[in-house]
Each structure stands twice: as C-alpha cells, then as structure tokens.
PDB file of N, CA and C in Angstrom:
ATOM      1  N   UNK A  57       0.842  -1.201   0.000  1.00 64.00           N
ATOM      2  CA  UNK A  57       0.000   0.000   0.000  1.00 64.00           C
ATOM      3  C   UNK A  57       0.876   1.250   0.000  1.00 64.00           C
ATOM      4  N   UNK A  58       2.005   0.691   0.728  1.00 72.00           N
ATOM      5  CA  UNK A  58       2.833   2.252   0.896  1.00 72.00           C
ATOM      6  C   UNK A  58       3.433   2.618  -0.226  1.00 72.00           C
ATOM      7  N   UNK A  59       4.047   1.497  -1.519  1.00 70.00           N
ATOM      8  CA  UNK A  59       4.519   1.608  -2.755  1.00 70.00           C
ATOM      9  C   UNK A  59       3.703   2.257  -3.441  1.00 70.00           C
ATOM     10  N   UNK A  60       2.362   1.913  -3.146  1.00 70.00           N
ATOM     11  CA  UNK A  60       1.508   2.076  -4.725  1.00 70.00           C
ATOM     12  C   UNK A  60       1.355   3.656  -3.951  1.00 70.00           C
ATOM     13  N   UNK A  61       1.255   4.169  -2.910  1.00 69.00           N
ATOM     14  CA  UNK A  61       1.272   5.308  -2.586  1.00 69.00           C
ATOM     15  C   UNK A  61       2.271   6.441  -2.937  1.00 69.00           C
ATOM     16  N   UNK A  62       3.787   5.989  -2.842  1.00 69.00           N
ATOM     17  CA  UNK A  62       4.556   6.515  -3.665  1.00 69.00           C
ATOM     18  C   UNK A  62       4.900   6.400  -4.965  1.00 69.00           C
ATOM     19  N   UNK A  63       4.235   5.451  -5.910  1.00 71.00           N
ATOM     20  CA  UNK A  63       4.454   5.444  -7.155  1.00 71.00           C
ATOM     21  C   UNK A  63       3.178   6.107  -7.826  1.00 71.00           C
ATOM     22  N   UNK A  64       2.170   6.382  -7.342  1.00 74.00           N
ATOM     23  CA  UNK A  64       1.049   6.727  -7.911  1.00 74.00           C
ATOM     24  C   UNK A  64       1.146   8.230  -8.305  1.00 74.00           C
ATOM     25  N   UNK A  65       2.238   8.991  -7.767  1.00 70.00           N
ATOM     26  CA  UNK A  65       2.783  10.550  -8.687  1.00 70.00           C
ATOM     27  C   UNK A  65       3.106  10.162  -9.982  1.00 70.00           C
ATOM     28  N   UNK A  66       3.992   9.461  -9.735  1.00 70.00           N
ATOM     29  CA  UNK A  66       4.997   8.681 -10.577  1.00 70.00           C
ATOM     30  C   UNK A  66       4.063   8.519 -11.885  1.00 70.00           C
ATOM     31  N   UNK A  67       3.066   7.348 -11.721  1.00 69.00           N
ATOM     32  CA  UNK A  67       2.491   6.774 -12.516  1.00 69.00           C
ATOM     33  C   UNK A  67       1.266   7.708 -13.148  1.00 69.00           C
ATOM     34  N   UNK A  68       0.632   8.679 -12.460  1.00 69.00           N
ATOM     35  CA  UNK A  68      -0.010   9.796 -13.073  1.00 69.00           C
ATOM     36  C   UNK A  68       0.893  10.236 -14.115  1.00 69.00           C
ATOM     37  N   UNK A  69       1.710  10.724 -14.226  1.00 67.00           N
ATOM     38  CA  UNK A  69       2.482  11.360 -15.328  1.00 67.00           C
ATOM     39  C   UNK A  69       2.675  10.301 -16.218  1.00 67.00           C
ATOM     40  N   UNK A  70       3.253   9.051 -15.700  1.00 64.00           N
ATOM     41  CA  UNK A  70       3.516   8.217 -17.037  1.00 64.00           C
ATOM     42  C   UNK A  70       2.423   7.926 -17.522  1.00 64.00           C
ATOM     43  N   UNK A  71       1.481   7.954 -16.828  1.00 61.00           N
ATOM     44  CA  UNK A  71      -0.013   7.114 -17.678  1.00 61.00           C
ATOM     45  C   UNK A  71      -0.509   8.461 -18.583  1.00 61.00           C
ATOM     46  N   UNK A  72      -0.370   9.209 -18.036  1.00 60.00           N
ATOM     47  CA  UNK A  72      -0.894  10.616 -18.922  1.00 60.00           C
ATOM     48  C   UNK A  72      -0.414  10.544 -20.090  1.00 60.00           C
ATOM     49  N   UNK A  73       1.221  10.611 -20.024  1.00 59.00           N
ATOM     50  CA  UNK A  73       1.925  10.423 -21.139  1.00 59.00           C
ATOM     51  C   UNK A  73       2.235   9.432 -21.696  1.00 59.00           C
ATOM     52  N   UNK A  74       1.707   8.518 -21.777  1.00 54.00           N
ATOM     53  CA  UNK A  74       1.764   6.864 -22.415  1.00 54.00           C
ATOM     54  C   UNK A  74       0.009   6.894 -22.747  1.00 54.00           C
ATOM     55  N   UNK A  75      -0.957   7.575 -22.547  1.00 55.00           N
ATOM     56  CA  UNK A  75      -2.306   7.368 -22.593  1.00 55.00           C
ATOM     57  C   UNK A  75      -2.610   7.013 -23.884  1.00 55.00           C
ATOM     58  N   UNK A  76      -1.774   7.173 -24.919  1.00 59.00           N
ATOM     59  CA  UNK A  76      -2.053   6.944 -26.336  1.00 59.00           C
ATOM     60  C   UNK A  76      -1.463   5.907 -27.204  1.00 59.00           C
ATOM     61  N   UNK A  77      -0.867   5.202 -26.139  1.00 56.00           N
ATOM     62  CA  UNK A  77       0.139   4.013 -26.398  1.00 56.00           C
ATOM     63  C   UNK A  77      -0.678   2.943 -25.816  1.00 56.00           C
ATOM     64  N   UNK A  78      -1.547   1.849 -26.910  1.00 55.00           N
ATOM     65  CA  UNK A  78      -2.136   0.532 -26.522  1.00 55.00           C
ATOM     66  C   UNK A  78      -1.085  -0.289 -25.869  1.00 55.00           C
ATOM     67  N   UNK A  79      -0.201  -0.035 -26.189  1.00 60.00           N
ATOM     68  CA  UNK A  79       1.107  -1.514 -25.497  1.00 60.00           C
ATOM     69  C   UNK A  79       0.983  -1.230 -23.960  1.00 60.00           C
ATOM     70  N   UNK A  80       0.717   0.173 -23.704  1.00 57.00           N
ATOM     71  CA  UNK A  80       1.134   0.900 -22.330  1.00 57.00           C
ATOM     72  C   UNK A  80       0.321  -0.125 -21.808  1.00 57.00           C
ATOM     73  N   UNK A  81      -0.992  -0.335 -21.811  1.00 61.00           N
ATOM     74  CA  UNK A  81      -1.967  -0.933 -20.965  1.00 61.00           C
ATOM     75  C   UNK A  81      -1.431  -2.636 -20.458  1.00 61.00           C
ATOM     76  N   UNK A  82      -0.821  -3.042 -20.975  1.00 67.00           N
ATOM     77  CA  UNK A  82      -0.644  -4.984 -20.699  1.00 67.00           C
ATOM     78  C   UNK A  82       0.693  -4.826 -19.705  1.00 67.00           C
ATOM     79  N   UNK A  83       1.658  -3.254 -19.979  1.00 64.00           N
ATOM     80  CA  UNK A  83       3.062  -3.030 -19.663  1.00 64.00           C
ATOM     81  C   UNK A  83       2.670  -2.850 -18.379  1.00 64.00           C
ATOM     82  N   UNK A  84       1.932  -1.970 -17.530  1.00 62.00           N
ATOM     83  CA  UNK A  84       1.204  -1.439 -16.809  1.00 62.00           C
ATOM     84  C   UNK A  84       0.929  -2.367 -15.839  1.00 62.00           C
ATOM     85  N   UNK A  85       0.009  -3.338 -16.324  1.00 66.00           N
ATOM     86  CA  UNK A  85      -0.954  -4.834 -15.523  1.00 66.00           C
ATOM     87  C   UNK A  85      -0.380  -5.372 -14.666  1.00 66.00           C
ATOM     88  N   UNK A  86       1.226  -5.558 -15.934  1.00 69.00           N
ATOM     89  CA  UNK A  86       2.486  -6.342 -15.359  1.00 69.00           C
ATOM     90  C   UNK A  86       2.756  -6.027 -14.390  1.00 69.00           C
ATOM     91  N   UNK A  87       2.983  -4.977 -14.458  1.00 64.00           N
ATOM     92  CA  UNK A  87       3.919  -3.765 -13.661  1.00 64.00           C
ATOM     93  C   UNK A  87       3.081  -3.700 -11.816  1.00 64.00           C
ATOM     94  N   UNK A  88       2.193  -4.053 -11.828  1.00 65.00           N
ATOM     95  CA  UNK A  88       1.139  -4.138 -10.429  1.00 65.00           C
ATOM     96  C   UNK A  88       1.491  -5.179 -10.439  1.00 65.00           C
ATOM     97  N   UNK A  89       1.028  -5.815 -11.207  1.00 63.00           N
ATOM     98  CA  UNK A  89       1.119  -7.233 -10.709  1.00 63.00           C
ATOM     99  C   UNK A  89       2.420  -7.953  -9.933  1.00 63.00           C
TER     100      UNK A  89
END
C-alpha cells in the first residue's frame, strides 16, 4: 500500500503520457502485478 502510494505521482504522469500508447496498458498490468 505504501509503494503504490509513492508510485502513484509517478504513474499519473507516465499514464498521462503513455495514454495513447495501446502496449502501455498490458506493460502497466504487469507492472502491479
């Protein structure tokens, strides 16, 4: 909980800027998972 708390700045910006990139989404899944 405390990761996804500090990566979730993080990941606002990259998801913003990857939002137009289909690959982003499966890269992403991983990436939680």
């Amino acid at each position: 909980l405390i990761y996804l708390a500090l990566v979730t700045p993080l990941l606002h910006d990259f998801y913003n800027y990857n939002f137009e990139k289909p690959e982003f989404i499966p890269v992403f899944s991983e990436f939680v998972q």
